[in-house]
N, CA, C and O of each residue as an XYZ file, in Angstrom:
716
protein
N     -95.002    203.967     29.702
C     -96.048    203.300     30.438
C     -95.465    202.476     31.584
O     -96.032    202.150     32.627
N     -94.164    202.193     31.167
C     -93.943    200.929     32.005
C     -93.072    201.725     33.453
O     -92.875    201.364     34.613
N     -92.773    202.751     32.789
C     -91.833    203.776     34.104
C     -92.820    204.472     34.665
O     -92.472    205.003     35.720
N     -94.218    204.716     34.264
C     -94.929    205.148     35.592
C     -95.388    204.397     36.341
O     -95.389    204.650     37.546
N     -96.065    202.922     35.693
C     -96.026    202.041     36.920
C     -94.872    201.311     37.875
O     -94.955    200.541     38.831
N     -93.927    201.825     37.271
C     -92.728    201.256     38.318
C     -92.953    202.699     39.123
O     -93.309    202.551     40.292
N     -92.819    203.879     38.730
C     -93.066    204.949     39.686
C     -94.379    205.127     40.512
O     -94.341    205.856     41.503
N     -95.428    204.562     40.193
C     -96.406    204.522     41.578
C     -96.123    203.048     42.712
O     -96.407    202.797     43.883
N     -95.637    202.552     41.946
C     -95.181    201.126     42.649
C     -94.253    201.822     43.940
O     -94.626    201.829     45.113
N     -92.801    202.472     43.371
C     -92.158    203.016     44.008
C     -92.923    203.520     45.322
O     -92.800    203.227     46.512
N     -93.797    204.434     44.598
C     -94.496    205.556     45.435
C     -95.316    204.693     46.773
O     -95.076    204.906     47.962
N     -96.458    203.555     46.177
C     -96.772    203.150     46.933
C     -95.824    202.162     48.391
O     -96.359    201.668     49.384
N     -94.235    202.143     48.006
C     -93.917    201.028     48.608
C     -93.390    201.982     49.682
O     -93.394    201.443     50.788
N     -92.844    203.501     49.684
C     -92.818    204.485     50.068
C     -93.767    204.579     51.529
O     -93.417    204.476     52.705
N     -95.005    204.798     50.958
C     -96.047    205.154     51.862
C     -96.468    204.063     52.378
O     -96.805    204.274     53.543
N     -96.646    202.730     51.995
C     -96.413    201.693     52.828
C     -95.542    201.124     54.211
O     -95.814    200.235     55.018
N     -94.208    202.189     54.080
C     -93.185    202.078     54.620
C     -93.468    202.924     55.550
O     -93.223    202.437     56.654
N     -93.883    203.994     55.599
C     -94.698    205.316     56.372
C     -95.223    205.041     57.416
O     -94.929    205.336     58.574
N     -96.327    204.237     56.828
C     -97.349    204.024     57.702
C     -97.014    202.923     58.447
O     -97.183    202.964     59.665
N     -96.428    201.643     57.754
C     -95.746    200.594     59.206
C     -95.252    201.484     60.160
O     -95.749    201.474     61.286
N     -94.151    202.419     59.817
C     -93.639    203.086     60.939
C     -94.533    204.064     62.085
O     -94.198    204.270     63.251
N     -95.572    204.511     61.494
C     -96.271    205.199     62.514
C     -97.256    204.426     62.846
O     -98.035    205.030     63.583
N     -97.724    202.842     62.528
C     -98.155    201.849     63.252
C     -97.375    201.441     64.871
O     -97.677    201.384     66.063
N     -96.127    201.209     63.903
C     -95.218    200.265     65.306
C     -95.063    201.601     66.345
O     -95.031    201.323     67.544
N     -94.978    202.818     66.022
C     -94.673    203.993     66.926
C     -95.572    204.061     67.484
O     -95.457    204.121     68.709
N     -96.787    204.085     66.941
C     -97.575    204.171     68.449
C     -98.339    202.580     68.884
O     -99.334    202.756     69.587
N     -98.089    201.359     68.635
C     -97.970    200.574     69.341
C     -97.408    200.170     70.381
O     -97.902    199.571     71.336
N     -95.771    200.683     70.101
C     -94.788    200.549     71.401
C     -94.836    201.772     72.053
O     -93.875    202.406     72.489
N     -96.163    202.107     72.101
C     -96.385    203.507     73.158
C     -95.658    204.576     73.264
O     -95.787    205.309     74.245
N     -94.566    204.909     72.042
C     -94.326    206.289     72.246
C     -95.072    207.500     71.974
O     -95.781    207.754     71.000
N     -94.808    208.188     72.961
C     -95.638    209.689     72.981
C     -95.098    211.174     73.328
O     -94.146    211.198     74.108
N     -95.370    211.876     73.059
C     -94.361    213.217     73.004
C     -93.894    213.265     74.450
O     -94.598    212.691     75.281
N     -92.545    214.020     74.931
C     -92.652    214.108     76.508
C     -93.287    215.010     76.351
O     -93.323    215.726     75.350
N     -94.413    215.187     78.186
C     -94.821    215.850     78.504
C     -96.312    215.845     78.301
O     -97.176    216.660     78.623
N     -96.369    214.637     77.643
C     -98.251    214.885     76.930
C     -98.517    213.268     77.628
O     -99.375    212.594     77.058
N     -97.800    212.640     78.842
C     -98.301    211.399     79.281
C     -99.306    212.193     80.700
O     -99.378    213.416     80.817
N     -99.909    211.341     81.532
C    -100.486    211.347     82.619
C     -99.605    212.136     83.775
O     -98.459    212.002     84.203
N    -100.617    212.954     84.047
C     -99.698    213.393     85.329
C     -99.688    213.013     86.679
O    -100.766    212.531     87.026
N     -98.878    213.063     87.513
C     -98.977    212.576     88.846
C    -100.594    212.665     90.288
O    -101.383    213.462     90.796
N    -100.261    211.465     90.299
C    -101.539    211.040     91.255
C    -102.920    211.481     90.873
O    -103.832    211.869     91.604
N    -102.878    211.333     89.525
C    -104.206    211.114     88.709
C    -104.924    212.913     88.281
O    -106.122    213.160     88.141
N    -104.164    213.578     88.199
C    -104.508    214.969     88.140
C    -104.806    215.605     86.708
O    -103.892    215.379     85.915
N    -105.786    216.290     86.224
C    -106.150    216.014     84.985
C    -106.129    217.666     84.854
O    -105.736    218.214     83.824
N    -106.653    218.489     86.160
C    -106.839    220.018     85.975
C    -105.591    220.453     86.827
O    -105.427    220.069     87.985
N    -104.778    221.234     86.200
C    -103.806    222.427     87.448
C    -104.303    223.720     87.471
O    -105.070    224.233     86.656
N    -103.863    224.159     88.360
C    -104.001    225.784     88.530
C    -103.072    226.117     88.334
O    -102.256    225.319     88.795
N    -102.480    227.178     87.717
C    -101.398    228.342     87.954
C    -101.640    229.531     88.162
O    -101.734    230.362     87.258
N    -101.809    229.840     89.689
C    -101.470    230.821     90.133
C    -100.601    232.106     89.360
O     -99.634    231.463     88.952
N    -100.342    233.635     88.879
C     -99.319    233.971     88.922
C     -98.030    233.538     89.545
O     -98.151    232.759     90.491
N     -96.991    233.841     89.250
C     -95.889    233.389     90.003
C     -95.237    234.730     90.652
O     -95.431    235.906     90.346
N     -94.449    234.196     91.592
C     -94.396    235.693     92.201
C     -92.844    235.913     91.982
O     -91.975    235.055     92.139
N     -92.642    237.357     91.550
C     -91.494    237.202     90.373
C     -90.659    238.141     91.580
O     -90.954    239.136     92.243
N     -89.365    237.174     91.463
C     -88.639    238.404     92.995
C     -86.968    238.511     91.785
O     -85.835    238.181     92.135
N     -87.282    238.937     90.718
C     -86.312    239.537     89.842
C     -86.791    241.211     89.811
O     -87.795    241.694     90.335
N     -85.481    242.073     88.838
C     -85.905    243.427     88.713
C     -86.824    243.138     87.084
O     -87.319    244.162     86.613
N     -86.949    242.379     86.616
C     -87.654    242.273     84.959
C     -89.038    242.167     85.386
O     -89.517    241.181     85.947
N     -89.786    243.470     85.026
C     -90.689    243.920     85.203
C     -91.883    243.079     83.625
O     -91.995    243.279     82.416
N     -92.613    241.998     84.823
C     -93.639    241.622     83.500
C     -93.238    240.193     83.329
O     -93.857    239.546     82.485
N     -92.216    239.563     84.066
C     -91.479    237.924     83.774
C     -92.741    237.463     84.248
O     -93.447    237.328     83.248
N     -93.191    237.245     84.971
C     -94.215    236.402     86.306
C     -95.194    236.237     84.985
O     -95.526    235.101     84.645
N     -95.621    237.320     84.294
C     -97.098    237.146     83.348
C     -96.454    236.013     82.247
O     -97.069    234.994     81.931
N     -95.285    236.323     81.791
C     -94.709    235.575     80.436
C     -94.509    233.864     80.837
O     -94.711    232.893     80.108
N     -93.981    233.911     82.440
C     -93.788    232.625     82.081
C     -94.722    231.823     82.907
O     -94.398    230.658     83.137
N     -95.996    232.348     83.455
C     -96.836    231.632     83.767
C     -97.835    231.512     82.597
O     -98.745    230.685     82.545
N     -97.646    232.129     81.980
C     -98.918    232.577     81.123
C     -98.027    230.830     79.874
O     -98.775    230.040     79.298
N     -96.583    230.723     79.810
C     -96.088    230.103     78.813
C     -96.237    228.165     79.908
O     -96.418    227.052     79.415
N     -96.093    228.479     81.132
C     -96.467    227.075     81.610
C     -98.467    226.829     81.184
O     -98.909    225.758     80.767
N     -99.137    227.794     81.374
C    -100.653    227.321     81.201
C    -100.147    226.613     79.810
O    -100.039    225.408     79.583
N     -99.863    227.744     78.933
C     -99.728    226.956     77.006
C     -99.194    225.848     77.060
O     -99.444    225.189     76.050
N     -98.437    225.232     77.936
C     -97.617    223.675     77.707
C     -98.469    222.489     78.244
O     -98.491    221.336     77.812
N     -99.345    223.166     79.554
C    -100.332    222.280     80.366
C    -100.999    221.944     79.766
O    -101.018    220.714     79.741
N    -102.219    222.768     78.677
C    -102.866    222.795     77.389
C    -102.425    221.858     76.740
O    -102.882    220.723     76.875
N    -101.296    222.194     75.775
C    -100.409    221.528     74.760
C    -100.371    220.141     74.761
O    -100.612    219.368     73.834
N     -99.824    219.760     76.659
C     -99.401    218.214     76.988
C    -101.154    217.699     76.871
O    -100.869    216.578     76.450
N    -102.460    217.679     76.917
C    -103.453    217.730     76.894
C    -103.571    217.838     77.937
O    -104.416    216.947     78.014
N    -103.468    218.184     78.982
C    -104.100    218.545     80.114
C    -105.136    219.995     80.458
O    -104.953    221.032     79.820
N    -105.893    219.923     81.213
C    -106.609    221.319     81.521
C    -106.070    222.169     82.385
O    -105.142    221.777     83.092
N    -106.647    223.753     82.507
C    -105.954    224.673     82.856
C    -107.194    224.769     83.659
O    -108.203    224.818     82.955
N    -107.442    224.818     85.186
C    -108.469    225.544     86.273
C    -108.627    226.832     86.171
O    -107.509    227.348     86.184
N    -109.393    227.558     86.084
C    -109.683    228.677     86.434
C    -109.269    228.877     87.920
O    -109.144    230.100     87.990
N    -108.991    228.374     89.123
C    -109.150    228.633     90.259
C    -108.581    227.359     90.976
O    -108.545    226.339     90.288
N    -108.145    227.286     92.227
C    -108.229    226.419     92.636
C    -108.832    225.478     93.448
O    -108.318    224.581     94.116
N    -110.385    225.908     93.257
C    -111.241    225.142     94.136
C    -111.809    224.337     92.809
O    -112.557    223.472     93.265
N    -111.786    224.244     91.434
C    -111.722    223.560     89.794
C    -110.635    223.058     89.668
O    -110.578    222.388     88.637
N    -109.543    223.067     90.359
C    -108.362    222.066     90.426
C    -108.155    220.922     90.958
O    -108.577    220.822     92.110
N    -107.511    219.775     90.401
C    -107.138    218.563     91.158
C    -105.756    218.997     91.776
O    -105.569    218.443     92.860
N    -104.635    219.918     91.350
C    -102.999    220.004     91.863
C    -103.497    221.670     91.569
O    -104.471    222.116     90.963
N    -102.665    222.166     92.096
C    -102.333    223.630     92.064
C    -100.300    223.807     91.663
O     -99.443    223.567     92.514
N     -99.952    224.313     90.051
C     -98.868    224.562     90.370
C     -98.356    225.868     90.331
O     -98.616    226.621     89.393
N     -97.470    226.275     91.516
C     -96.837    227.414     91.993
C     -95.655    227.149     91.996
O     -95.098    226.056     91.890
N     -94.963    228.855     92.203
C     -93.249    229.129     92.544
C     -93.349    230.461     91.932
O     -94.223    231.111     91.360
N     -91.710    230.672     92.382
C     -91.479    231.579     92.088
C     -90.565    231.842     90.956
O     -89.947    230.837     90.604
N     -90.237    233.245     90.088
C     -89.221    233.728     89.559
C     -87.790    234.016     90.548
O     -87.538    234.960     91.297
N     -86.938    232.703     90.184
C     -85.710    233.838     91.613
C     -84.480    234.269     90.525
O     -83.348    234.383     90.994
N     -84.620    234.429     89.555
C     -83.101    234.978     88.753
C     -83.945    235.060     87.646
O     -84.931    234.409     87.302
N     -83.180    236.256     87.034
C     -83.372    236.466     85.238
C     -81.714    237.099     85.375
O     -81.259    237.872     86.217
N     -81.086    236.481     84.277
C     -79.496    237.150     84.008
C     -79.257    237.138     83.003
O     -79.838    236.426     82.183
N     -78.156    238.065     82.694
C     -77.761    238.452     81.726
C     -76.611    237.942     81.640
O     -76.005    238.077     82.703
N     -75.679    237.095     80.384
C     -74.124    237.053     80.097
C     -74.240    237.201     78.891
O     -75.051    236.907     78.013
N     -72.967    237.883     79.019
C     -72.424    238.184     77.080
C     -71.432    237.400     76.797
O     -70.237    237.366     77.091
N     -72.331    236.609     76.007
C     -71.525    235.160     75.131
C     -70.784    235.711     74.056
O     -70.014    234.763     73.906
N     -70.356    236.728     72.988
C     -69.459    237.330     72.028
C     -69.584    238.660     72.158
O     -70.401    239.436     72.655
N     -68.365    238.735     71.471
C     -67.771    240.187     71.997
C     -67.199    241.054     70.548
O     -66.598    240.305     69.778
N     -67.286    242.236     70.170
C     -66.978    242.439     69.064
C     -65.260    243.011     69.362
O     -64.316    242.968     68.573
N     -65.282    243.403     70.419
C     -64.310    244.413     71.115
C     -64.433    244.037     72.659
O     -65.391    243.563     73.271
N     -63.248    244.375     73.065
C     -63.434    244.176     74.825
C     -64.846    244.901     75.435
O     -65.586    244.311     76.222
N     -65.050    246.043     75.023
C     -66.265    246.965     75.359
C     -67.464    246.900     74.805
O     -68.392    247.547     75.289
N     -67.651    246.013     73.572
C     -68.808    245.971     72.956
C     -69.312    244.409     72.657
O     -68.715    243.469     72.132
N     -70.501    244.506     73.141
C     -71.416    243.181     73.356
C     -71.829    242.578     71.907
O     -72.708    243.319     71.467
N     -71.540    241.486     70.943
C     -72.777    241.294     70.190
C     -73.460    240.395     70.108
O     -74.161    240.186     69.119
N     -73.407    239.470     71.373
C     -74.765    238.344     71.610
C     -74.536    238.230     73.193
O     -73.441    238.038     73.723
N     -75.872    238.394     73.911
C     -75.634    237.858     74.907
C     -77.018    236.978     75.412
O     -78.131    237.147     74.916
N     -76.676    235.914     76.605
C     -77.726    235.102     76.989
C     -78.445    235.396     77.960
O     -77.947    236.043     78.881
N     -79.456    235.096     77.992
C     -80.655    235.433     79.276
C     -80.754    234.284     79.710
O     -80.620    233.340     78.932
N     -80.996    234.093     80.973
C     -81.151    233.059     82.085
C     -82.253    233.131     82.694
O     -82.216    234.080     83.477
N     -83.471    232.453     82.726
C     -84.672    232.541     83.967
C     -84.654    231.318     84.606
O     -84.918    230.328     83.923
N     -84.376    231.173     85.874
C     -84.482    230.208     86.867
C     -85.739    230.490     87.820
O     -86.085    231.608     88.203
N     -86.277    229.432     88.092
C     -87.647    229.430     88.758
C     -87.849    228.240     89.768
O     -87.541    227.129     89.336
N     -88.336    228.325     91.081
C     -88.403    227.360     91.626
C     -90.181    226.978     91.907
O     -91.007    227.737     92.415
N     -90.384    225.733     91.455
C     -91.714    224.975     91.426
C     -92.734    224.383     92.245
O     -92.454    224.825     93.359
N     -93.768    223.636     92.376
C     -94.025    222.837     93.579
C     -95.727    222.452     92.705
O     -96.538    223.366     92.557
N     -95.996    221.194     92.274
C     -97.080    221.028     92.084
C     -97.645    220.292     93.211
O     -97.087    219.282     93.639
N     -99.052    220.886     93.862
C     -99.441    220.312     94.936
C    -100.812    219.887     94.658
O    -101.508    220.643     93.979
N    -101.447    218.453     95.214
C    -102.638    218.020     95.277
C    -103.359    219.329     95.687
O    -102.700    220.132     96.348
N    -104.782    219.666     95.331
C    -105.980    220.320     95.942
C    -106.451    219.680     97.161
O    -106.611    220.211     98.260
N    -106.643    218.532     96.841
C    -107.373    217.823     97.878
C    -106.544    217.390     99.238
O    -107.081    217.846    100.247
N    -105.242    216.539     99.516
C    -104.585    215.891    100.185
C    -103.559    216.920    100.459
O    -102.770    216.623    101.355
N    -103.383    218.171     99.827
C    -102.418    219.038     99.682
C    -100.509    218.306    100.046
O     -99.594    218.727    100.753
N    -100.620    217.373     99.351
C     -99.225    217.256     99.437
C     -98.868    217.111     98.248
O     -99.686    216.532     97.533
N     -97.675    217.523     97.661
C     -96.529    217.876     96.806
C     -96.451    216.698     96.388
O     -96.069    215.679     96.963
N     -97.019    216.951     94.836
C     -96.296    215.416     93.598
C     -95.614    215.981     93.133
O     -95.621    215.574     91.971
N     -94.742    216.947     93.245
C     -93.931    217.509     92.172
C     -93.120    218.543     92.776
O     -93.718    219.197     93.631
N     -91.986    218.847     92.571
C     -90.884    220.001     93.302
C     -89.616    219.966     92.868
O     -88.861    219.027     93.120
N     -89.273    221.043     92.146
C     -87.981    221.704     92.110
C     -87.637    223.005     92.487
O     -88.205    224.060     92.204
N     -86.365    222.747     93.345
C     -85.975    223.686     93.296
C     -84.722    224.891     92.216
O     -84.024    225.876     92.455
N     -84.923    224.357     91.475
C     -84.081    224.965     90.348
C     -84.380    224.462     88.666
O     -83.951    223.590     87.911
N     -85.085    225.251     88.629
C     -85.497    224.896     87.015
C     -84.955    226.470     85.797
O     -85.321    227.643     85.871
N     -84.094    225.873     84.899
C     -84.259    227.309     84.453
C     -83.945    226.928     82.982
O     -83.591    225.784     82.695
N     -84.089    227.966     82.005
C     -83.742    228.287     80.618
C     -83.262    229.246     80.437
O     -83.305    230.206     81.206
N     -82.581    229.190     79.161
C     -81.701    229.961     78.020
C     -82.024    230.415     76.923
O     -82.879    229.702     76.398
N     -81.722    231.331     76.288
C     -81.806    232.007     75.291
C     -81.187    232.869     74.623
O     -81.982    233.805     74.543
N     -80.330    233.122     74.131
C     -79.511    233.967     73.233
C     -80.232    235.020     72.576
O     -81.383    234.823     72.184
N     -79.647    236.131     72.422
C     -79.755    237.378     71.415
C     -78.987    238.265     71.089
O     -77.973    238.728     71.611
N     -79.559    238.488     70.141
C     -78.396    239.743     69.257
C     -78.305    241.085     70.375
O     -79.163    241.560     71.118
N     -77.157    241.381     70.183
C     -76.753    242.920     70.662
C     -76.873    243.618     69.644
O     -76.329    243.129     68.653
N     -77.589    244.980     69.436
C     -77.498    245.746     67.905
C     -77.089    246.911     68.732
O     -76.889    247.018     69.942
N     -77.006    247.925     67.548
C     -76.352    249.281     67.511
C     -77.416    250.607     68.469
O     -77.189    251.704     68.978
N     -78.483    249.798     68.323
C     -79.784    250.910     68.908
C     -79.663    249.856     70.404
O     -79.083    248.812     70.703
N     -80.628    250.890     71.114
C     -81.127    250.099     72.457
C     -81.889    249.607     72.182
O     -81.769    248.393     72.015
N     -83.436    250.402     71.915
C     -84.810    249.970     71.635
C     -84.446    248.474     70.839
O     -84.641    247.385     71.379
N     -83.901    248.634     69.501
C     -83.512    246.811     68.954
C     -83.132    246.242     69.963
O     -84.043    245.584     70.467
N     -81.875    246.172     70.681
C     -81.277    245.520     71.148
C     -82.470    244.873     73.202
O     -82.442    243.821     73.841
N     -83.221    246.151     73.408
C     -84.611    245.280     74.237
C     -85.133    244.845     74.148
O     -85.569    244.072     75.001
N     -85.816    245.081     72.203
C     -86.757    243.730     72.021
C     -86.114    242.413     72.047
O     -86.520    241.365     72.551
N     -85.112    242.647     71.456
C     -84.111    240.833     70.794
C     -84.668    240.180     72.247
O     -85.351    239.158     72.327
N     -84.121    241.182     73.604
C     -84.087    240.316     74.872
C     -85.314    240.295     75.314
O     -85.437    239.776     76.423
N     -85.909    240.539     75.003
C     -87.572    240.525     75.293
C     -88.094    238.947     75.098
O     -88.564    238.022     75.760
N     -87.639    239.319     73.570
C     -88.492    238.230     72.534
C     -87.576    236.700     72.921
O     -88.157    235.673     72.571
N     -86.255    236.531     73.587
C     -85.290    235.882     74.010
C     -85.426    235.378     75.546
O     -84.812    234.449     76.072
N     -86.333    236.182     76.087
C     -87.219    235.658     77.385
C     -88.285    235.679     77.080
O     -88.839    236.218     78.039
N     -89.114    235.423     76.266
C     -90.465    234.791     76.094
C     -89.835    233.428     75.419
O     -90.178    232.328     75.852
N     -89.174    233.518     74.658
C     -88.092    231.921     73.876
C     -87.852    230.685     75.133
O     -87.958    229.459     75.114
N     -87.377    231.956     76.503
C     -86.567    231.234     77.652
C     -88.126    230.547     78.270
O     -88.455    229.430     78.671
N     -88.659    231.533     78.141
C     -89.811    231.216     79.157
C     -90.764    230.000     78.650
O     -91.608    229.524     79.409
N     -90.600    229.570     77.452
C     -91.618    228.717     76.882
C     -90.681    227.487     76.879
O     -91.102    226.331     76.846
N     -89.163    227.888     76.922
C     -88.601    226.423     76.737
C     -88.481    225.922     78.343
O     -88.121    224.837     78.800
N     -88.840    226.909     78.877
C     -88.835    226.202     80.707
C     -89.907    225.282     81.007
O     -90.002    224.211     81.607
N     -90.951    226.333     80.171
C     -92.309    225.596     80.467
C     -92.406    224.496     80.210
O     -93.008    223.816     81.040
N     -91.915    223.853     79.062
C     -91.842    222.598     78.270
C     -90.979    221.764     79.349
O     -91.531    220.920     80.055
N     -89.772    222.005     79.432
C     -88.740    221.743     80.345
C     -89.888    220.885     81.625
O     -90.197    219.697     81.710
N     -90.364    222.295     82.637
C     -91.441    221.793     83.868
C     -91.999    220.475     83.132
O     -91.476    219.360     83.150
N     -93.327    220.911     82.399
C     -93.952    220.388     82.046
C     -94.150    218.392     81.617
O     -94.906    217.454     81.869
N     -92.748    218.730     80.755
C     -92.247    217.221     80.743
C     -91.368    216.564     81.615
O     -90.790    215.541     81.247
N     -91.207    217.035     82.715
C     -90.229    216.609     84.062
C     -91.111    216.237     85.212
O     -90.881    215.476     86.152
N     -92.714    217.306     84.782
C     -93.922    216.483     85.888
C     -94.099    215.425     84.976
O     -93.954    214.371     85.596
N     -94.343    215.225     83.803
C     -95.297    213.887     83.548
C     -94.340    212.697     83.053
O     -94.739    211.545     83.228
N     -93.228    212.896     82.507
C     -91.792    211.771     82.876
C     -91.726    211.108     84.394
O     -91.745    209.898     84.616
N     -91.649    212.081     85.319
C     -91.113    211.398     86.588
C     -92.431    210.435     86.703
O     -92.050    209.280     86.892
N     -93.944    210.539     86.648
C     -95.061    210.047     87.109
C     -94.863    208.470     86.241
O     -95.717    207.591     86.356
C-alpha cells in the first residue's frame, strides 16, 4: 500500500515537473524555427514553379511543391496566385550533383551524396521590393549505391525529395529568423 502511494507520488512529481517545463518554454517565447512571423507583415506567399536549369528532370515540382509544405507547416498560407498574395517567393534550381562519399573499390560506388542548390528572392506583391534573398541555398542527402540501377535511382530519387524538404525548412526558417 505504502509503495504505490510513494509510486503515484513519484509519478505525480514527474508530471508536475513536465508541465513547469512546458509552462516556462513557452513563456520565454520559444517557438519552432521557421513558424515565427514573416517579413514586413506577410501572412500569404506564392510559389511560383521554380525554374529548374539542372539536367534532373522533375526537381522544380519536388522542391517547390516541398517549400509550399514548410510555408503551411511554419503556419503560414500558401496563395493560389499572386494577385491572393502579400510576397511572392521565386528562384531558381541552379545545381543538382552528384559525389561519391564511399567506395567499395576504386571503380565501385557504395554511397553517394546529392546536392540541390537554389537561388531565392521573396518579394512584396504590393511595394514589390525584396524582404528576402539568397543567392545560394542548398541541401544534402546521402544514398545507397546497390547492385541494380533501377534500386540504386530510386535511393537518389527518394535522397532528393530528403534534399529538397531539408532546403525547404532550411529557406523557410532563414525567412522568418532574419525578420
Amino acid at each position: 500500500m505504502i509503495q504505490r502511494r510513494r509510486k503515484r507520488t513519484a509519478a505525480a512529481a514527474i508530471l508536475a515537473a513536465w508541465m513547469a517545463m512546458a509552462v516556462l518554454l513557452a513563456s520565454c517565447g520559444y517557438r519552432f524555427s521557421g513558424s515565427g512571423p514573416l517579413p514586413g507583415g506577410v501572412r500569404r506567399v506564392f510559389v511560383p514553379m521554380l525554374n529548374n536549369r539542372t539536367s534532373e528532370s522533375g526537381l522544380e515540382g519536388i522542391v517547390t511543391g516541398a517549400l509550399r509544405y514548410e510555408i503551411v507547416r511554419g503556419g503560414h498560407e500558401v496563395a493560389g496566385g499572386a494577385e491572393a498574395a502579400d510576397a511572392v517567393l521565386s528562384g531558381e534550381i541552379v545545381e543538382s550533383a552528384n559525389q561519391t562519399i564511399a567506395r567499395q573499390t576504386t571503380a565501385t560506388a557504395v554511397e553517394r551524396r546529392v546536392r540541390i542548390t537554389t537561388m531565392l528572392e521573396l518579394r512584396a506583391v504590393e511595394t514589390n521590393k525584396t524582404l528576402w534573398a539568397r543567392r545560394s541555398v542548398y541541401a544534402t542527402e546521402t544514398y545507397s549505391v546497390a547492385s541494380d540501377r533501377l534500386t540504386t535511382d530510386q535511393n537518389r530519387r527518394r535522397a532528393l525529395e530528403k534534399a529538397a524538404h531539408r532546403l525547404a525548412e532550411k529557406v523557410i526558417a532563414s525567412i522568418a529568423d532574419d525578420f
